[in-house]
Short mmCIF file of N, CA and C in Angstrom, two decimals:
data_model
loop_
_atom_site.label_atom_id
_atom_site.label_comp_id
_atom_site.label_asym_id
_atom_site.label_seq_id
_atom_site.Cartn_x
_atom_site.Cartn_y
_atom_site.Cartn_z
N ALA A 1 4.20 -37.01 -0.44
CA ALA A 1 4.72 -36.97 1.05
C ALA A 1 5.20 -35.33 1.15
N THR A 2 5.72 -35.02 2.85
CA THR A 2 5.28 -34.01 3.18
C THR A 2 6.39 -33.22 3.39
N VAL A 3 7.18 -32.62 3.20
CA VAL A 3 8.12 -31.70 3.15
C VAL A 3 8.70 -31.68 4.65
N ALA A 4 9.71 -32.16 5.34
CA ALA A 4 10.03 -31.00 6.38
C ALA A 4 11.08 -29.76 5.94
N TYR A 5 9.98 -28.86 6.19
CA TYR A 5 11.00 -27.67 5.92
C TYR A 5 11.84 -26.88 6.94
N THR A 6 12.62 -27.68 7.56
CA THR A 6 13.77 -27.63 8.15
C THR A 6 15.11 -28.02 7.10
N ASP A 7 13.96 -28.69 6.16
CA ASP A 7 15.40 -28.81 5.25
C ASP A 7 15.17 -27.91 4.37
N SER A 8 13.83 -27.29 3.85
CA SER A 8 13.84 -26.92 2.22
C SER A 8 12.28 -26.31 2.85
N PRO A 9 12.69 -24.58 3.75
CA PRO A 9 12.12 -23.80 4.25
C PRO A 9 10.78 -23.53 2.95
N CYS A 10 9.68 -22.59 3.41
CA CYS A 10 8.93 -22.37 2.05
C CYS A 10 9.27 -21.56 2.09
N PRO A 11 9.36 -21.18 0.48
CA PRO A 11 10.02 -19.85 -0.10
C PRO A 11 8.75 -18.62 0.12
N SER A 12 9.76 -17.45 -0.56
CA SER A 12 9.51 -16.32 0.21
C SER A 12 8.71 -15.99 -1.04
N GLY A 13 7.03 -15.40 -1.05
CA GLY A 13 5.78 -14.94 -1.89
C GLY A 13 5.20 -16.05 -1.86
N HIS A 14 5.24 -17.19 -0.73
CA HIS A 14 4.83 -18.39 -0.02
C HIS A 14 4.18 -18.19 1.15
N TYR A 15 3.22 -19.39 2.08
CA TYR A 15 3.55 -19.57 3.40
C TYR A 15 2.63 -20.95 3.43
N CYS A 16 3.52 -21.75 3.73
CA CYS A 16 3.51 -23.20 4.15
C CYS A 16 2.83 -23.65 5.25
N PRO A 17 1.62 -23.34 5.60
CA PRO A 17 0.70 -24.33 7.04
C PRO A 17 1.49 -25.80 6.84
N SER A 18 0.33 -26.18 8.26
CA SER A 18 0.70 -27.62 8.36
C SER A 18 0.27 -28.53 7.62
N GLY A 19 0.96 -29.14 6.54
CA GLY A 19 0.11 -30.25 6.56
C GLY A 19 1.28 -29.97 4.52
N THR A 20 1.92 -28.74 4.16
CA THR A 20 1.82 -28.20 3.03
C THR A 20 2.71 -29.84 2.14
N GLU A 21 2.35 -30.03 1.41
CA GLU A 21 3.07 -30.55 0.37
C GLU A 21 4.58 -30.08 -0.09
N GLN A 22 3.95 -29.36 -0.60
CA GLN A 22 5.72 -28.35 -2.05
C GLN A 22 5.15 -26.73 -1.23
N GLY A 23 6.18 -26.38 -1.80
CA GLY A 23 6.18 -25.09 -1.28
C GLY A 23 5.77 -24.35 -2.06
N ASN A 24 5.25 -24.59 -3.06
CA ASN A 24 4.50 -23.99 -3.71
C ASN A 24 2.66 -23.89 -4.07
N ASP A 25 2.38 -24.56 -2.26
CA ASP A 25 1.07 -25.02 -2.91
C ASP A 25 0.17 -23.14 -2.18
N ASN A 26 0.76 -22.08 -1.74
CA ASN A 26 -0.03 -21.80 -1.22
C ASN A 26 0.98 -20.07 -1.06
N PRO A 27 0.48 -19.42 -2.05
CA PRO A 27 1.02 -18.10 -2.78
C PRO A 27 0.64 -17.11 -2.39
N CYS A 28 1.07 -15.77 -2.39
CA CYS A 28 0.76 -15.04 -2.19
C CYS A 28 -0.39 -14.50 -2.76
N SER A 29 -1.34 -13.76 -2.32
CA SER A 29 -2.60 -13.85 -3.75
C SER A 29 -1.67 -12.24 -4.14
N PRO A 30 -2.65 -11.71 -5.52
CA PRO A 30 -2.21 -10.85 -7.00
C PRO A 30 -2.31 -10.37 -4.93
N GLY A 31 -1.05 -8.71 -5.40
CA GLY A 31 -1.57 -7.31 -4.55
C GLY A 31 -1.08 -7.36 -3.02
N THR A 32 -0.57 -8.15 -2.59
CA THR A 32 -0.09 -9.06 -1.72
C THR A 32 1.01 -9.13 -1.90
N PHE A 33 2.35 -9.85 -1.26
CA PHE A 33 3.62 -10.08 -1.43
C PHE A 33 4.29 -10.55 0.04
N ASN A 34 5.24 -11.24 0.66
CA ASN A 34 5.89 -12.26 1.06
C ASN A 34 7.82 -12.19 0.81
N ASN A 35 8.07 -11.22 1.52
CA ASN A 35 9.69 -11.01 1.19
C ASN A 35 10.46 -12.04 2.43
N LYS A 36 9.91 -12.78 2.70
CA LYS A 36 10.78 -14.07 4.14
C LYS A 36 10.39 -15.68 3.19
N THR A 37 10.92 -15.88 3.68
CA THR A 37 10.95 -17.53 3.68
C THR A 37 10.78 -18.17 4.76
N GLY A 38 10.42 -19.09 4.93
CA GLY A 38 9.50 -20.10 5.73
C GLY A 38 8.29 -19.63 6.84
N SER A 39 8.06 -18.63 6.04
CA SER A 39 6.70 -18.96 6.44
C SER A 39 5.75 -19.53 6.50
N TYR A 40 4.40 -19.60 7.89
CA TYR A 40 3.05 -20.36 7.81
C TYR A 40 2.01 -19.76 7.21
N ASP A 41 2.41 -18.70 8.12
CA ASP A 41 0.86 -18.53 8.24
C ASP A 41 0.47 -17.20 6.78
N PRO A 42 -0.78 -17.22 6.47
CA PRO A 42 -1.16 -16.13 5.50
C PRO A 42 -1.40 -14.46 6.14
N ASN A 43 -0.86 -14.24 7.49
CA ASN A 43 -1.31 -12.75 7.05
C ASN A 43 0.05 -12.47 6.79
N ASP A 44 1.24 -13.38 6.42
CA ASP A 44 2.93 -12.79 6.40
C ASP A 44 2.50 -12.27 5.16
N CYS A 45 1.98 -12.20 3.95
CA CYS A 45 1.78 -11.87 2.89
C CYS A 45 1.16 -10.99 2.99
N VAL A 46 1.84 -9.09 2.65
CA VAL A 46 1.56 -8.18 3.22
C VAL A 46 1.55 -6.85 1.69
N SER A 47 -0.07 -6.62 1.99
CA SER A 47 -0.48 -5.54 1.11
C SER A 47 0.96 -5.04 0.15
N CYS A 48 0.20 -4.45 -0.74
CA CYS A 48 1.64 -3.74 -1.79
C CYS A 48 1.48 -3.10 -0.91
N PRO A 49 2.69 -2.43 -1.03
CA PRO A 49 3.29 -0.71 -0.07
C PRO A 49 2.64 0.51 -1.41
N GLY A 50 1.98 1.79 -0.71
CA GLY A 50 1.67 3.02 -1.77
C GLY A 50 2.56 3.36 -2.45
N GLY A 51 1.84 3.27 -3.64
CA GLY A 51 3.06 3.86 -4.14
C GLY A 51 3.69 2.69 -5.81
N SER A 52 2.89 1.26 -5.40
CA SER A 52 4.03 0.40 -5.94
C SER A 52 2.39 -0.59 -6.13
N TYR A 53 2.78 -1.40 -7.12
CA TYR A 53 1.32 -3.26 -7.74
C TYR A 53 2.00 -3.85 -7.08
N CYS A 54 1.46 -4.81 -6.83
CA CYS A 54 1.77 -6.36 -7.02
C CYS A 54 0.50 -7.06 -8.31
N GLY A 55 1.32 -7.41 -9.24
CA GLY A 55 0.47 -7.65 -10.29
C GLY A 55 0.49 -9.22 -10.28
N THR A 56 0.92 -10.08 -9.53
CA THR A 56 0.80 -11.72 -10.01
C THR A 56 0.53 -11.89 -8.55
N SER A 57 0.19 -13.09 -7.89
CA SER A 57 0.72 -14.26 -7.23
C SER A 57 2.01 -15.04 -6.76
N GLY A 58 2.55 -15.28 -5.67
CA GLY A 58 3.70 -15.58 -5.63
C GLY A 58 4.96 -14.74 -5.17
N LEU A 59 4.59 -13.89 -4.96
CA LEU A 59 5.41 -12.27 -5.25
C LEU A 59 6.26 -12.59 -3.87
N SER A 60 7.48 -12.07 -4.11
CA SER A 60 8.61 -11.70 -2.71
C SER A 60 8.62 -10.36 -2.60
N SER A 61 8.38 -9.73 -3.70
CA SER A 61 8.59 -7.85 -3.60
C SER A 61 7.43 -7.40 -4.89
N ALA A 62 7.30 -6.34 -4.39
CA ALA A 62 6.55 -5.41 -5.61
C ALA A 62 6.82 -5.66 -6.87
N SER A 63 5.76 -5.90 -8.36
CA SER A 63 6.61 -5.36 -9.15
C SER A 63 6.73 -4.80 -10.11
N GLY A 64 6.76 -3.29 -9.67
CA GLY A 64 6.98 -2.44 -9.57
C GLY A 64 6.41 -1.14 -9.52
N MET A 65 6.30 -0.01 -9.95
CA MET A 65 5.76 1.23 -9.54
C MET A 65 4.66 1.78 -10.22
N CYS A 66 3.38 2.08 -8.96
CA CYS A 66 2.57 2.81 -10.32
C CYS A 66 2.71 3.79 -11.47
N GLU A 67 1.95 3.55 -12.35
CA GLU A 67 2.34 4.68 -13.30
C GLU A 67 2.20 5.94 -13.39
N PRO A 68 2.95 6.65 -14.04
CA PRO A 68 2.51 8.30 -13.89
C PRO A 68 1.01 8.79 -14.67
N GLY A 69 0.31 9.04 -13.71
CA GLY A 69 -1.40 9.42 -13.59
C GLY A 69 -2.16 8.80 -12.82
N TYR A 70 -1.43 7.66 -12.20
CA TYR A 70 -2.23 7.11 -11.53
C TYR A 70 -1.29 7.26 -9.81
N TYR A 71 -2.54 6.79 -9.45
CA TYR A 71 -1.90 6.81 -7.78
C TYR A 71 -2.35 5.04 -7.55
N CYS A 72 -1.55 4.76 -6.74
CA CYS A 72 -1.75 3.21 -5.74
C CYS A 72 -1.74 3.00 -4.50
N SER A 73 -2.62 3.10 -4.04
CA SER A 73 -3.13 3.24 -2.54
C SER A 73 -2.02 2.53 -1.55
N GLY A 74 -2.28 1.37 -2.21
CA GLY A 74 -2.00 -0.36 -0.99
C GLY A 74 -2.97 -0.84 -1.68
N GLY A 75 -1.98 -2.30 -1.86
CA GLY A 75 -2.67 -3.75 -2.67
C GLY A 75 -3.38 -3.20 -4.11
N SER A 76 -3.08 -2.50 -4.40
CA SER A 76 -3.09 -2.80 -6.06
C SER A 76 -2.34 -4.16 -7.14
N THR A 77 -3.40 -4.28 -7.67
CA THR A 77 -2.69 -5.26 -8.53
C THR A 77 -2.55 -4.80 -9.71
N THR A 78 -2.35 -3.46 -10.49
CA THR A 78 -2.19 -3.10 -11.69
C THR A 78 -1.17 -1.74 -11.87
N ALA A 79 -1.01 -1.68 -12.35
CA ALA A 79 -0.03 -0.16 -12.97
C ALA A 79 -1.05 0.73 -12.98
N THR A 80 -1.96 0.07 -13.16
CA THR A 80 -3.03 1.68 -13.61
C THR A 80 -3.80 1.24 -13.17
N PRO A 81 -4.69 1.35 -11.66
CA PRO A 81 -5.75 0.42 -11.58
C PRO A 81 -6.86 2.19 -11.68
N SER A 82 -8.02 1.20 -11.28
CA SER A 82 -9.28 1.75 -11.30
C SER A 82 -10.71 1.42 -10.41
N GLY A 83 -10.72 1.85 -8.93
CA GLY A 83 -10.58 2.16 -8.01
C GLY A 83 -10.70 1.31 -6.61
N THR A 84 -9.93 0.31 -7.35
CA THR A 84 -9.79 -1.10 -6.28
C THR A 84 -7.68 -0.76 -6.31
N GLY A 85 -7.40 -0.25 -4.98
CA GLY A 85 -6.20 0.25 -4.52
C GLY A 85 -5.66 1.22 -5.46
N GLY A 86 -5.93 1.79 -5.36
CA GLY A 86 -5.72 3.65 -6.35
C GLY A 86 -6.78 3.59 -7.53
N ASP A 87 -6.28 4.81 -8.01
CA ASP A 87 -7.02 5.31 -9.14
C ASP A 87 -6.46 6.13 -10.66
N ILE A 88 -7.11 6.60 -10.94
CA ILE A 88 -6.62 8.08 -12.32
C ILE A 88 -7.03 8.99 -11.08
N CYS A 89 -5.71 9.98 -11.69
CA CYS A 89 -5.39 10.91 -11.25
C CYS A 89 -6.56 11.47 -11.22
N GLN A 90 -7.34 12.47 -11.18
CA GLN A 90 -8.71 13.73 -11.72
C GLN A 90 -8.24 14.41 -11.66
N ALA A 91 -9.10 15.61 -12.30
CA ALA A 91 -8.62 16.96 -12.71
C ALA A 91 -8.60 18.06 -11.56
N GLY A 92 -7.19 18.42 -10.99
CA GLY A 92 -7.20 18.83 -9.89
C GLY A 92 -6.32 18.47 -9.23
N TYR A 93 -5.73 18.10 -9.89
CA TYR A 93 -4.59 17.28 -9.38
C TYR A 93 -3.47 16.28 -9.95
N TYR A 94 -2.30 16.20 -9.54
CA TYR A 94 -1.66 15.69 -10.39
C TYR A 94 -1.01 14.52 -9.71
N CYS A 95 -1.18 13.09 -10.51
CA CYS A 95 0.21 11.34 -10.24
C CYS A 95 1.72 10.99 -10.46
N PRO A 96 3.05 11.67 -9.94
CA PRO A 96 4.12 11.44 -10.55
C PRO A 96 3.75 10.33 -10.84
N GLN A 97 5.12 9.31 -11.50
CA GLN A 97 5.35 7.85 -10.73
C GLN A 97 5.31 7.74 -9.46
N GLY A 98 4.72 6.45 -9.48
CA GLY A 98 5.07 5.50 -8.35
C GLY A 98 4.30 6.52 -7.28
N THR A 99 2.64 7.49 -6.74
CA THR A 99 2.80 7.88 -5.64
C THR A 99 1.69 7.17 -5.01
N ALA A 100 0.90 7.25 -3.85
CA ALA A 100 0.43 6.72 -3.29
C ALA A 100 -1.02 7.03 -2.74
N PHE A 101 -0.55 8.78 -2.98
CA PHE A 101 -2.02 9.21 -2.88
C PHE A 101 -1.89 10.74 -4.08
N PRO A 102 -2.75 11.13 -4.40
CA PRO A 102 -2.88 12.13 -5.67
C PRO A 102 -2.92 14.03 -4.75
N ARG A 103 -1.64 14.27 -5.65
CA ARG A 103 -1.15 15.89 -4.93
C ARG A 103 -1.91 16.95 -5.80
N ALA A 104 -2.50 17.62 -5.02
CA ALA A 104 -3.15 18.94 -5.44
C ALA A 104 -2.52 19.99 -5.93
N CYS A 105 -2.81 20.40 -6.53
CA CYS A 105 -2.28 21.16 -7.77
C CYS A 105 -1.54 22.63 -7.28
N ASP A 106 -0.73 22.70 -7.82
CA ASP A 106 0.59 23.73 -6.70
C ASP A 106 -0.51 24.87 -6.58
N PRO A 107 0.05 25.78 -6.09
CA PRO A 107 -0.97 27.49 -5.73
C PRO A 107 -0.14 27.79 -7.16
N GLY A 108 -0.79 27.88 -8.00
CA GLY A 108 -0.58 28.97 -8.94
C GLY A 108 -0.26 28.57 -10.41
N TYR A 109 -0.91 26.99 -10.67
CA TYR A 109 -0.74 26.08 -11.45
C TYR A 109 -2.23 25.83 -11.57
N TYR A 110 -2.24 25.42 -12.83
CA TYR A 110 -3.65 24.53 -13.16
C TYR A 110 -3.56 22.96 -13.55
N CYS A 111 -4.59 22.52 -12.90
CA CYS A 111 -4.47 20.27 -13.51
C CYS A 111 -5.87 20.32 -14.47
N ALA A 112 -6.00 20.68 -15.65
CA ALA A 112 -6.59 21.16 -16.31
C ALA A 112 -7.57 19.73 -16.60
N VAL A 113 -6.78 18.77 -16.28
CA VAL A 113 -7.30 16.97 -17.30
C VAL A 113 -7.53 16.10 -16.15
N ASP A 114 -7.97 15.24 -16.59
CA ASP A 114 -8.13 13.22 -15.44
C ASP A 114 -6.29 12.41 -16.13
N GLY A 115 -5.93 12.04 -15.17
CA GLY A 115 -4.58 11.11 -15.36
C GLY A 115 -2.93 12.18 -15.38
N LEU A 116 -3.10 13.74 -14.68
CA LEU A 116 -2.26 14.26 -15.59
C LEU A 116 -0.28 13.68 -14.08
N ASN A 117 0.61 14.01 -14.62
CA ASN A 117 1.50 13.37 -14.07
C ASN A 117 2.98 14.44 -13.25
N GLN A 118 2.20 16.10 -14.00
CA GLN A 118 2.77 17.00 -13.75
C GLN A 118 1.64 17.91 -13.69
N THR A 119 1.67 19.68 -13.34
CA THR A 119 1.05 20.50 -13.71
C THR A 119 0.70 21.05 -15.09
N SER A 120 -0.66 21.40 -15.49
CA SER A 120 -0.91 21.85 -16.76
C SER A 120 0.00 23.46 -17.26
N GLY A 121 -0.37 23.60 -15.89
CA GLY A 121 0.08 24.86 -16.72
C GLY A 121 0.26 25.91 -15.18
#
């Protein structure tokens, strides 16, 4: 039976187009979230913001922050991305926890290896 969503709005983390039978039929994909209830458009599932990741489907908020030594540029599905939605910090850069883009090593310091969350020295 079709549910009248005026009585039971579509839950956050999901969208419910016309004809939806259950509120959890259409979860937002990993890498996205939707913090609103009553959504009917898949475009209401927005890309996970930079510095964070959305690890599962049906999320109403980000799963957490990107791990130190990695950057999450947006839409990441893991705290330690590898090429999609971010990557490991490369030598010459460092990435504190929850960063969206690698930070160039500070003048007067060096960043000798990949995966740093602070300068080497």
